[in-house]
mmCIF file of C-alpha atoms and ligand atoms in Angstrom:
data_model
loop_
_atom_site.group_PDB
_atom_site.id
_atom_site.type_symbol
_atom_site.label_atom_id
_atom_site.label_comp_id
_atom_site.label_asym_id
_atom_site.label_seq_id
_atom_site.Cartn_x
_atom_site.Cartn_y
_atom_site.Cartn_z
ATOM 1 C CA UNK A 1 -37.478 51.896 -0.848
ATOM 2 C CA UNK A 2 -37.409 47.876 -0.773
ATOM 3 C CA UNK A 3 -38.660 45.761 1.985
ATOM 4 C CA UNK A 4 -37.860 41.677 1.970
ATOM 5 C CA UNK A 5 -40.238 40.306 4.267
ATOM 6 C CA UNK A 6 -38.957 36.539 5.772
ATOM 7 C CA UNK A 7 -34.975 38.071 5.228
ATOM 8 C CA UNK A 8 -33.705 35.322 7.155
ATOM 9 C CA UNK A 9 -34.343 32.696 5.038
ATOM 10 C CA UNK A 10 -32.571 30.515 2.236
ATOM 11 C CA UNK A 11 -33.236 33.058 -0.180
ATOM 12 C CA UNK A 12 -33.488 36.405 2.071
ATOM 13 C CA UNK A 13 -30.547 36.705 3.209
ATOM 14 C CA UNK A 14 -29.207 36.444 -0.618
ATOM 15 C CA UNK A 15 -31.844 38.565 -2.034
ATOM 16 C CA UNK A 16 -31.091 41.358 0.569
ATOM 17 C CA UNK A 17 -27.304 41.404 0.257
ATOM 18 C CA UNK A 18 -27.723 41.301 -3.640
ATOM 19 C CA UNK A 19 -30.672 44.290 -3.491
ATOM 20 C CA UNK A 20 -28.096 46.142 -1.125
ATOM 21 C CA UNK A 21 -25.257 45.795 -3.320
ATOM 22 C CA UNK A 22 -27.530 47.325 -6.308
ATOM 23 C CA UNK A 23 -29.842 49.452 -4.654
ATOM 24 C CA UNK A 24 -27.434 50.775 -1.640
ATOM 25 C CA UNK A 25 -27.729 49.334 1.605
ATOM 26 C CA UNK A 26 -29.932 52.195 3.261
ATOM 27 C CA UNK A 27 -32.376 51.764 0.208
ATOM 28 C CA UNK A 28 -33.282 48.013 1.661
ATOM 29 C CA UNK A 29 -35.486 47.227 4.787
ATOM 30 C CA UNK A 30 -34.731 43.466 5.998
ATOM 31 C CA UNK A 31 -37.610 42.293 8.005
ATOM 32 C CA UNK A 32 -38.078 38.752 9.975
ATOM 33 C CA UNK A 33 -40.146 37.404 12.871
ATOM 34 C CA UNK A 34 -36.888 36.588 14.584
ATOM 35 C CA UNK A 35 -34.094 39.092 15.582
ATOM 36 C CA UNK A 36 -30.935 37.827 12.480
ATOM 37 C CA UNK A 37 -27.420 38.380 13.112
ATOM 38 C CA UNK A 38 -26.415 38.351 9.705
ATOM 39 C CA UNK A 39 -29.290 41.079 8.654
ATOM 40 C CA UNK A 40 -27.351 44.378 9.488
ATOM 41 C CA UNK A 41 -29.522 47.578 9.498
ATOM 42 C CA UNK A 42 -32.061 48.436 8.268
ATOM 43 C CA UNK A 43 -33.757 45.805 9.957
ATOM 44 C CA UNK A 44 -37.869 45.133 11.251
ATOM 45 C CA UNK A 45 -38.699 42.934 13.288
ATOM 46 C CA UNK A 46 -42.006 41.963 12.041
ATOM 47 C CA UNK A 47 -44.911 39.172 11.668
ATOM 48 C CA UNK A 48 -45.516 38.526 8.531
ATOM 49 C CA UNK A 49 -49.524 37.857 9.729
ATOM 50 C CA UNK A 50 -49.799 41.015 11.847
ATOM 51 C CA UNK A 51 -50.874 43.224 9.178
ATOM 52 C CA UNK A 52 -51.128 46.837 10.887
ATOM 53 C CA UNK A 53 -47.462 46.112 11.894
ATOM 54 C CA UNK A 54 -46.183 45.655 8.098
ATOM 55 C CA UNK A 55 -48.317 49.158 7.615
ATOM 56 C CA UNK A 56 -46.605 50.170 9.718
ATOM 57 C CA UNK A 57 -43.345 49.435 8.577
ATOM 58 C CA UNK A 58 -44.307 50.702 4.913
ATOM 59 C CA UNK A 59 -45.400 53.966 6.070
ATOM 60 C CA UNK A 60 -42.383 54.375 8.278
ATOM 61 C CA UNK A 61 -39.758 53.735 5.685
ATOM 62 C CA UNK A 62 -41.953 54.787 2.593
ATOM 63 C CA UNK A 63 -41.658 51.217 1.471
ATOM 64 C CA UNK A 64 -42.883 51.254 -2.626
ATOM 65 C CA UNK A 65 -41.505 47.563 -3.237
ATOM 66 C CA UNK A 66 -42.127 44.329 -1.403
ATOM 67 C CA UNK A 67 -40.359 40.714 -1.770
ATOM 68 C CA UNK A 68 -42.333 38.777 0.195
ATOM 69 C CA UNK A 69 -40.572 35.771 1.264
ATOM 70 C CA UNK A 70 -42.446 34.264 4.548
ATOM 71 C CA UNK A 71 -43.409 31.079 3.958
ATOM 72 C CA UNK A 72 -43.588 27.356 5.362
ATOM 73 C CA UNK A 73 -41.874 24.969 2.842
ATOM 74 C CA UNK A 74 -43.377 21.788 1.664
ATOM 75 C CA UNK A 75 -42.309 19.295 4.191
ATOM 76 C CA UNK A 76 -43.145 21.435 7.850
ATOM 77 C CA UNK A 77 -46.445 22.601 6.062
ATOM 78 C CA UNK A 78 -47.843 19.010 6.155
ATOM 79 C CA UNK A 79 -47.125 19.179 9.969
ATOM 80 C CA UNK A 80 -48.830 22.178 10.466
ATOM 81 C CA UNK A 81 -51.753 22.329 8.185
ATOM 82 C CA UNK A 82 -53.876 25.052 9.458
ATOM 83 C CA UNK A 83 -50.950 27.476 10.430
ATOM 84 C CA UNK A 84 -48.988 26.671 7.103
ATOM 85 C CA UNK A 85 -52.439 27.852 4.972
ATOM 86 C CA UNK A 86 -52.558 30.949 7.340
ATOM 87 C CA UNK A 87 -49.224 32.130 7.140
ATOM 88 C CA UNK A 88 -48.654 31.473 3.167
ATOM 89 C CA UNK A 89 -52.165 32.630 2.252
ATOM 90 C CA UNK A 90 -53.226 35.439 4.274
ATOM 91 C CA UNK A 91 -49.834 37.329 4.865
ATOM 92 C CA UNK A 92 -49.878 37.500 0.921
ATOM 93 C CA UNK A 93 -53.539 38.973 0.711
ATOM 94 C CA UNK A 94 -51.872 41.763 3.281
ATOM 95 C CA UNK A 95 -49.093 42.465 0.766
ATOM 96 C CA UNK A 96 -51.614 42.213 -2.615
ATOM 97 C CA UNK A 97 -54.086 45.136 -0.546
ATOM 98 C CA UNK A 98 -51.153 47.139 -0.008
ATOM 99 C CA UNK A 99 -50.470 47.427 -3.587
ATOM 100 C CA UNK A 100 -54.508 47.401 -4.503
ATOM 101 C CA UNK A 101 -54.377 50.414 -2.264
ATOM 102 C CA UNK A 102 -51.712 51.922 -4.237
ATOM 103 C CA UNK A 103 -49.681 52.255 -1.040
ATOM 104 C CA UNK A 104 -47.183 50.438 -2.998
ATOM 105 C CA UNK A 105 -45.760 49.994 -6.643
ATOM 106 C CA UNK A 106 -44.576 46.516 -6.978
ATOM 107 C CA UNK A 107 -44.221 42.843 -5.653
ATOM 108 C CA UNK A 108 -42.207 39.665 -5.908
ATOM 109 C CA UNK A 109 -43.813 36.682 -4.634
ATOM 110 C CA UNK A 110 -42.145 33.272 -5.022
ATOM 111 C CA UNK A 111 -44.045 30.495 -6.191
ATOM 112 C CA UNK A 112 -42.654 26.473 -6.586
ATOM 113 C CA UNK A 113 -42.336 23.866 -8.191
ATOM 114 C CA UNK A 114 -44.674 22.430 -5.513
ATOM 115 C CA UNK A 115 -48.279 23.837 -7.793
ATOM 116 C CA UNK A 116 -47.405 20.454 -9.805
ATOM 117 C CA UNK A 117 -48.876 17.580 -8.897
ATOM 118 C CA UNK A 118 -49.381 13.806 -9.729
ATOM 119 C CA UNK A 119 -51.210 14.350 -12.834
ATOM 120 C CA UNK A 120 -49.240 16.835 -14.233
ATOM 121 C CA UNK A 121 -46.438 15.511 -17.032
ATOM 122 C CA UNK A 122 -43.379 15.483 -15.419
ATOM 123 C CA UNK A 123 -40.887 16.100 -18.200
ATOM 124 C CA UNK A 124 -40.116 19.501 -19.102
ATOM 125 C CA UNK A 125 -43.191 20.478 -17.720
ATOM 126 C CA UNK A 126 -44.974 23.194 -19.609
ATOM 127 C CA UNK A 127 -46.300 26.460 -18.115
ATOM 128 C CA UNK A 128 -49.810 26.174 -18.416
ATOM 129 C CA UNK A 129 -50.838 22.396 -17.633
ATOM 130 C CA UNK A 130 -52.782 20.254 -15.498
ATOM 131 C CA UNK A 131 -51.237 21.309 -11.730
ATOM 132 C CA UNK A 132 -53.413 19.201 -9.107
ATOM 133 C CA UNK A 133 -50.803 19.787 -6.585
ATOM 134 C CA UNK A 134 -51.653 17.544 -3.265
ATOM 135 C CA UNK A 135 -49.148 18.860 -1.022
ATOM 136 C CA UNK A 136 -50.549 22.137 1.771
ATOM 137 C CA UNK A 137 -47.668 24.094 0.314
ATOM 138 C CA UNK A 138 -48.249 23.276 -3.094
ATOM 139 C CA UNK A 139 -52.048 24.384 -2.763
ATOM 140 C CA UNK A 140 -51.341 27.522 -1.025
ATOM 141 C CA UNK A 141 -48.593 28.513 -3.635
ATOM 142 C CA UNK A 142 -51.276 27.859 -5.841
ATOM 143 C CA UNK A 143 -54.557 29.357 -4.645
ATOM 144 C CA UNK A 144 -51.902 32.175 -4.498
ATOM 145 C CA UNK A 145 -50.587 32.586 -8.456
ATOM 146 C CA UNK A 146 -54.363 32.627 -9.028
ATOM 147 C CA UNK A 147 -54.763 35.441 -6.639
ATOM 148 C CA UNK A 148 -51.733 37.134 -7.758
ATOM 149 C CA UNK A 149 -52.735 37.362 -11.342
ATOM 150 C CA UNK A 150 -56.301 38.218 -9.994
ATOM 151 C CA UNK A 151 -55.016 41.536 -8.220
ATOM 152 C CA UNK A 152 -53.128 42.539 -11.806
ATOM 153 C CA UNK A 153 -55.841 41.674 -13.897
ATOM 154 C CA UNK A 154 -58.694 43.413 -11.890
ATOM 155 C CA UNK A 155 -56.878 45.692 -10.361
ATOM 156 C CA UNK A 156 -53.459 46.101 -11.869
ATOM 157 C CA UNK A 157 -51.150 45.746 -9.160
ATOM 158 C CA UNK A 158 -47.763 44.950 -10.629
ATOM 159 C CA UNK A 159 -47.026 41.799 -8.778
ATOM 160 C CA UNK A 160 -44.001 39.461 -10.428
ATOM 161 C CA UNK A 161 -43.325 35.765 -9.293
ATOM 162 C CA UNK A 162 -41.627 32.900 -10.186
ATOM 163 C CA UNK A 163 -42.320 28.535 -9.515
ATOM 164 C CA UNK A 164 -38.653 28.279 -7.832
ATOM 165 C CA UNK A 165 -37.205 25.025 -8.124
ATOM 166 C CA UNK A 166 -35.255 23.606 -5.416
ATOM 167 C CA UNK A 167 -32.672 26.404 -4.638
ATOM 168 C CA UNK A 168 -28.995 25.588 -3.624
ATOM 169 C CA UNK A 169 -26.682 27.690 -2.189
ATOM 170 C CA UNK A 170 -23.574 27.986 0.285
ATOM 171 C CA UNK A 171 -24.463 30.985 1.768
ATOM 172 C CA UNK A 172 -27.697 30.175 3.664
ATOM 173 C CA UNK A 173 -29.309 27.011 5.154
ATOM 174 C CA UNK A 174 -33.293 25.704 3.739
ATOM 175 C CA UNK A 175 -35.503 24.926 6.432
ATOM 176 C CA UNK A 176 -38.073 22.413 5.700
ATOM 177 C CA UNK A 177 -38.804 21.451 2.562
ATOM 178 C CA UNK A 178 -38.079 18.322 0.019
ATOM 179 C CA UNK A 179 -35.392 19.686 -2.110
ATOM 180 C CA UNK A 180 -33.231 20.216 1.005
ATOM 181 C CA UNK A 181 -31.060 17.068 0.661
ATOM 182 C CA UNK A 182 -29.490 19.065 -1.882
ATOM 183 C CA UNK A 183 -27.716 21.653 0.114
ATOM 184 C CA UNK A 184 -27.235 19.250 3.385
ATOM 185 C CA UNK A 185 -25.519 16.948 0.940
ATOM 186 C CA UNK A 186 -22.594 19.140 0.635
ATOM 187 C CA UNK A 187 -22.461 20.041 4.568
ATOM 188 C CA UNK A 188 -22.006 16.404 4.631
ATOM 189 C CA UNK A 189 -19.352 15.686 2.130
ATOM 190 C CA UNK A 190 -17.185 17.732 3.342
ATOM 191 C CA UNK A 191 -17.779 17.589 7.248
ATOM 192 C CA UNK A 192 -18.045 13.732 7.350
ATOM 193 C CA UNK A 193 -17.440 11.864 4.366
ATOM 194 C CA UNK A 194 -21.082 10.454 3.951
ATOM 195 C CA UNK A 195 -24.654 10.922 3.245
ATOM 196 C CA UNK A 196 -27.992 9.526 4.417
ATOM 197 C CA UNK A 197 -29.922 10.660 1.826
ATOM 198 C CA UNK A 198 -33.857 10.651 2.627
ATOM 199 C CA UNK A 199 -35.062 10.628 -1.311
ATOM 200 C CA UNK A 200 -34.427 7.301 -3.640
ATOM 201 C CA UNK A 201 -31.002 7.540 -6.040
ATOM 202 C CA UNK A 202 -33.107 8.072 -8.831
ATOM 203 C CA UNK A 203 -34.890 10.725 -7.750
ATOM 204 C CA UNK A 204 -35.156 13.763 -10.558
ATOM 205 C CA UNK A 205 -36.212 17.323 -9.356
ATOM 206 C CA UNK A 206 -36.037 20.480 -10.565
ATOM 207 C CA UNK A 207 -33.259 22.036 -8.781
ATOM 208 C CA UNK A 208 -31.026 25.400 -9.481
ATOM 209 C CA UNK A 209 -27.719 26.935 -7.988
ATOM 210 C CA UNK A 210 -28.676 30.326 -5.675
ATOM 211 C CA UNK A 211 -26.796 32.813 -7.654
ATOM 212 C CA UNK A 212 -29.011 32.018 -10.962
ATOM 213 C CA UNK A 213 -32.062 32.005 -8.736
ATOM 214 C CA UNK A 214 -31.289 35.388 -6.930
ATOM 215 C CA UNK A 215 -30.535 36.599 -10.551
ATOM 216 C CA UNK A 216 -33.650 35.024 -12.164
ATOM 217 C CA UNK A 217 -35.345 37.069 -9.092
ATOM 218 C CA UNK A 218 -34.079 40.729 -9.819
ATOM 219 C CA UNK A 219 -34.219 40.231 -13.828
ATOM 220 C CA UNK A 220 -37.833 39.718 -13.483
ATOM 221 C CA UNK A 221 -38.408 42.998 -11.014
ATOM 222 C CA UNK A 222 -36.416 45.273 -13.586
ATOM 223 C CA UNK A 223 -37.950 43.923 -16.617
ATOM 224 C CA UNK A 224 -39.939 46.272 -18.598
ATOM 225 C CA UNK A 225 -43.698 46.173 -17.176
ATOM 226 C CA UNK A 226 -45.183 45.522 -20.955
ATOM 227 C CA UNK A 227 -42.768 42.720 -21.306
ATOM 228 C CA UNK A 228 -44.064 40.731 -18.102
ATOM 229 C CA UNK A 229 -46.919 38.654 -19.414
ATOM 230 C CA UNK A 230 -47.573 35.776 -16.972
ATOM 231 C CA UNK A 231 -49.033 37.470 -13.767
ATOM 232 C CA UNK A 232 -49.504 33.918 -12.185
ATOM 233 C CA UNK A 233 -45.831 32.692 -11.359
ATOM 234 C CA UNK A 234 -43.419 31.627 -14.061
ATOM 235 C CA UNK A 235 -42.118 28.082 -14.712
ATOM 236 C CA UNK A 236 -38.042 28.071 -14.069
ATOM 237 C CA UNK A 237 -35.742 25.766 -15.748
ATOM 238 C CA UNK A 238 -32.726 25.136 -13.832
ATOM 239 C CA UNK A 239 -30.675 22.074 -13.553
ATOM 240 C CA UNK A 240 -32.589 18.047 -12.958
ATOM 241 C CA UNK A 241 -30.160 15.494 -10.622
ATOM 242 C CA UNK A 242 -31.225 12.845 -8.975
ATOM 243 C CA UNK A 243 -29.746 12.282 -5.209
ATOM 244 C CA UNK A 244 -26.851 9.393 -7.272
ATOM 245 C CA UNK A 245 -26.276 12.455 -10.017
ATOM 246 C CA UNK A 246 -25.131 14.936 -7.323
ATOM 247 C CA UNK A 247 -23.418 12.212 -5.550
ATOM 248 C CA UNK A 248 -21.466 11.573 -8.544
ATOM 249 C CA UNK A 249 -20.534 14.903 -9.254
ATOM 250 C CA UNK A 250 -19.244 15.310 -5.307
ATOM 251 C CA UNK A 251 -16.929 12.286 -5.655
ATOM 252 C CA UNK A 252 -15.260 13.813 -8.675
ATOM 253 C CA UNK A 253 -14.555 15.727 -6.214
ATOM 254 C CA UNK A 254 -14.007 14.235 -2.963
ATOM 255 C CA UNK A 255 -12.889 10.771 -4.011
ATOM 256 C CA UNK A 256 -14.018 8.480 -0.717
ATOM 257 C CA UNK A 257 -17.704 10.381 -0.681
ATOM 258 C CA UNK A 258 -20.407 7.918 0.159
ATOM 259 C CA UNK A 259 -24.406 7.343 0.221
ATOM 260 C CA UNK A 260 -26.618 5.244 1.087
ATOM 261 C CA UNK A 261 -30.617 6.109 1.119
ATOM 262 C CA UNK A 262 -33.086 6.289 3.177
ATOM 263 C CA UNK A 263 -36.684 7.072 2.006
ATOM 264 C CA UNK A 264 -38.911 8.921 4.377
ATOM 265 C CA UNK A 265 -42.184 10.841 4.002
ATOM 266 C CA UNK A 266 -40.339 13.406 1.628
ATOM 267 C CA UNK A 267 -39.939 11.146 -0.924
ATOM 268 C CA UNK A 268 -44.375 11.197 -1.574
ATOM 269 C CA UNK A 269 -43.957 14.790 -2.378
ATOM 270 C CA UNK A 270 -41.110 14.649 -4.325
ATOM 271 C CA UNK A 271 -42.481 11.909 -6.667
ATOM 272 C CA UNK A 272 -45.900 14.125 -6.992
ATOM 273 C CA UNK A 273 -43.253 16.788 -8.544
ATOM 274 C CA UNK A 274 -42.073 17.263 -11.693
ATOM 275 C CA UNK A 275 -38.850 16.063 -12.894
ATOM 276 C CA UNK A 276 -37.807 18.989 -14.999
ATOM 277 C CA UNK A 277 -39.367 22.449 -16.105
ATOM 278 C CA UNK A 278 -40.229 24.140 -19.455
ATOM 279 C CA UNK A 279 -39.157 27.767 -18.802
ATOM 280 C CA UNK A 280 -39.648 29.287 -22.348
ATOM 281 C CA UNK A 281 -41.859 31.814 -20.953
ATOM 282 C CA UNK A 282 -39.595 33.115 -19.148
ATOM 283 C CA UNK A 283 -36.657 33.091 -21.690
ATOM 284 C CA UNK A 284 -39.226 34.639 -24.320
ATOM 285 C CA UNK A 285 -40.791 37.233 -22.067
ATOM 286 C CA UNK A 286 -37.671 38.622 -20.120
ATOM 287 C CA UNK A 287 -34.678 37.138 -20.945
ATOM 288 C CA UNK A 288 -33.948 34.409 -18.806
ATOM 289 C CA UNK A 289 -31.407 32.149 -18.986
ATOM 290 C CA UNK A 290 -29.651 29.920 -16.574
ATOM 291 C CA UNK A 291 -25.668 29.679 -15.859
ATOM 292 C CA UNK A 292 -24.620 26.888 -13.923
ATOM 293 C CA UNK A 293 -25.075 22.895 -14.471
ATOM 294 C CA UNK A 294 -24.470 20.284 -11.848
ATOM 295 C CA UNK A 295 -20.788 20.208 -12.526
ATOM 296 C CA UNK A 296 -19.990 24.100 -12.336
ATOM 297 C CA UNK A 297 -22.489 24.338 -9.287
ATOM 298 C CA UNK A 298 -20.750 21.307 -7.057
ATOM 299 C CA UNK A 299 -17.337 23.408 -8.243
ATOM 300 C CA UNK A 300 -18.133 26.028 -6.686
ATOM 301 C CA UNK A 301 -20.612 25.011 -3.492
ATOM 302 C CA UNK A 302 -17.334 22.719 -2.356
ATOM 303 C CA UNK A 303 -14.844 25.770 -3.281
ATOM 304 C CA UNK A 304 -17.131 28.414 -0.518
ATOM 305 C CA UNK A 305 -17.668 25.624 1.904
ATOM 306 C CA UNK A 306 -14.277 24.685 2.117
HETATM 307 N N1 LIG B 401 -37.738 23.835 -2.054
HETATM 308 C C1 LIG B 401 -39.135 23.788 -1.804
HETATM 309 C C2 LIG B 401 -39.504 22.624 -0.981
HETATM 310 O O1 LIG B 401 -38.852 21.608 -1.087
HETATM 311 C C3 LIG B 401 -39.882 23.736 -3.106
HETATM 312 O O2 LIG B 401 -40.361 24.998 -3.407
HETATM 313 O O3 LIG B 401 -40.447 22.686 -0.260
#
């Protein structure tokens, strides 16, 4: 049995209907701290920081695997500093015991693109390298790769992750965080024509369509235990745009699509990130390898939005 903690989010609600469609639906619990009409049963209520509840849960519906998903994203962790370090940190030491405890097998845990920081090299930025991240987010992601490899080295839990670039989809709405512009932008196109971007035109990130990311996500948990080799989080290589890139590849599109730009706080974190990602790790260790570019993933966002 599979339990997705923080299933209403960007990539819960993804992950869940992709786990359901392997796994059967009864097989996977959906849990949130709000009530989600799109989550059908089975479905928790739960609090990702209450930590006898997600017992609990595990106990009730002899839970072995956990993708735990509850997290604040970059931007609404620097307004909430304390509660951002508490939710990301400690609801993931809940989920490590579990597993230290042998209650159960196996866990994913995302990591970012946000453990990178000023000082690290920004192109094709390698897996192990200076990270310096100066971002609450990007420290709690990282205090928790080194905690996550930690628990496998010392005690062998079988915990999985993965630095997620900025994940687009048309399924599912991000809340909070830097790389956002990228799904609003196509809201936008086709709802009103125009843009107010709040990142500068040239702008790089690392960035990756939803269906590769949910993919990336699932590869990793059925890859062969011997064969998983970074216990940390793995760097992911999608697809690098800047804000006029994407643009560009809308108005192929949609003809009279406009932007104009309008820099706010965002735009400090995403120039303390890198530009693009060295995932050879990850294509050595498991097999990775990504689909869609900007042009096939604009294709198809505008086709489903329609
Ligand atoms: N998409 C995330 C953010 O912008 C990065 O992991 O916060």
């Amino acid at each position: 049995m599979i339990l997705v903690i923080g299933a209403g989010g960007q990539v819960g609600q993804e992950l869940v209907h992709n786990l359901r469609q392997l796994y059967g639906k009864e097989k996977v619990v959906a849990s949130d701290i709000r009530e989600v009409k799109e989550l059908e049963a089975p479905f928790e209520k739960l609090n990702a920081l209450d930590e006898e509840a997600i017992k609990k849960v595990v106990e009730k519906h002899k839970i072995k695997e956990v993708y735990h998903l509850a997290a604040l994203l970059s931007a609404t962790a620097e307004k909430q500093i304390d509660f951002a370090w508490k939710l990301n940190m400690q609801s993931l030491f809940y989920i490590l015991d579990l597993a230290k405890e042998k209650v159960i097998d196996k866990i994913f845990w995302p990591s970012s693109i946000a453990v990178f920081g000023p000082n690290t090299p920004r192109e094709n930025t390698p897996q192990h390298t200076i990270t310096d991240p100066n971002t609450v987010y990007g420290i709690s992601k990282l205090a928790g790769e080194r905690w996550c490899e930690y628990y496998a080295e010392k005690f062998d839990v079988d915990v999985r992750s993965i630095r997620y670039p900025g994940l687009i989809g048309y399924k599912t709405l991000p809340g909070g965080g830097t790389t956002d512009y990228a799904v609003d932008i196509y809201h936008q196109a086709l709802e009103k024509r125009e843009y107010s971007c709040f990142l500068k035109e040239d702008t790089y990130l690392p960035m990756m369509y939803m269906e590769d990311a949910i993919r990336a996500t699932i590869e990793l948990m059925q890859a062969d235990k011997k064969s998983i080799k970074i216990r940390s989080s793995y760097n992911l290589a999608g697809i690098s745009f800047s804000p006029k890139e994407i643009a560009a590849s809308i108005k192929e599109i949609i003809p009279d699509f406009k932007i104009t730009y309008h820099p706010d706080s965002r735009q400090n974190i995403a120039d303390s990130w890198p530009k693009s990602i060295d995932d050879s790790s990850a294509q050595n260790d498991w097999g990775w390898k990504c689909k869609y570019n900007l042009q096939s993933m604009t294709k198809d966002m505008i086709k489903h939005l329609k």
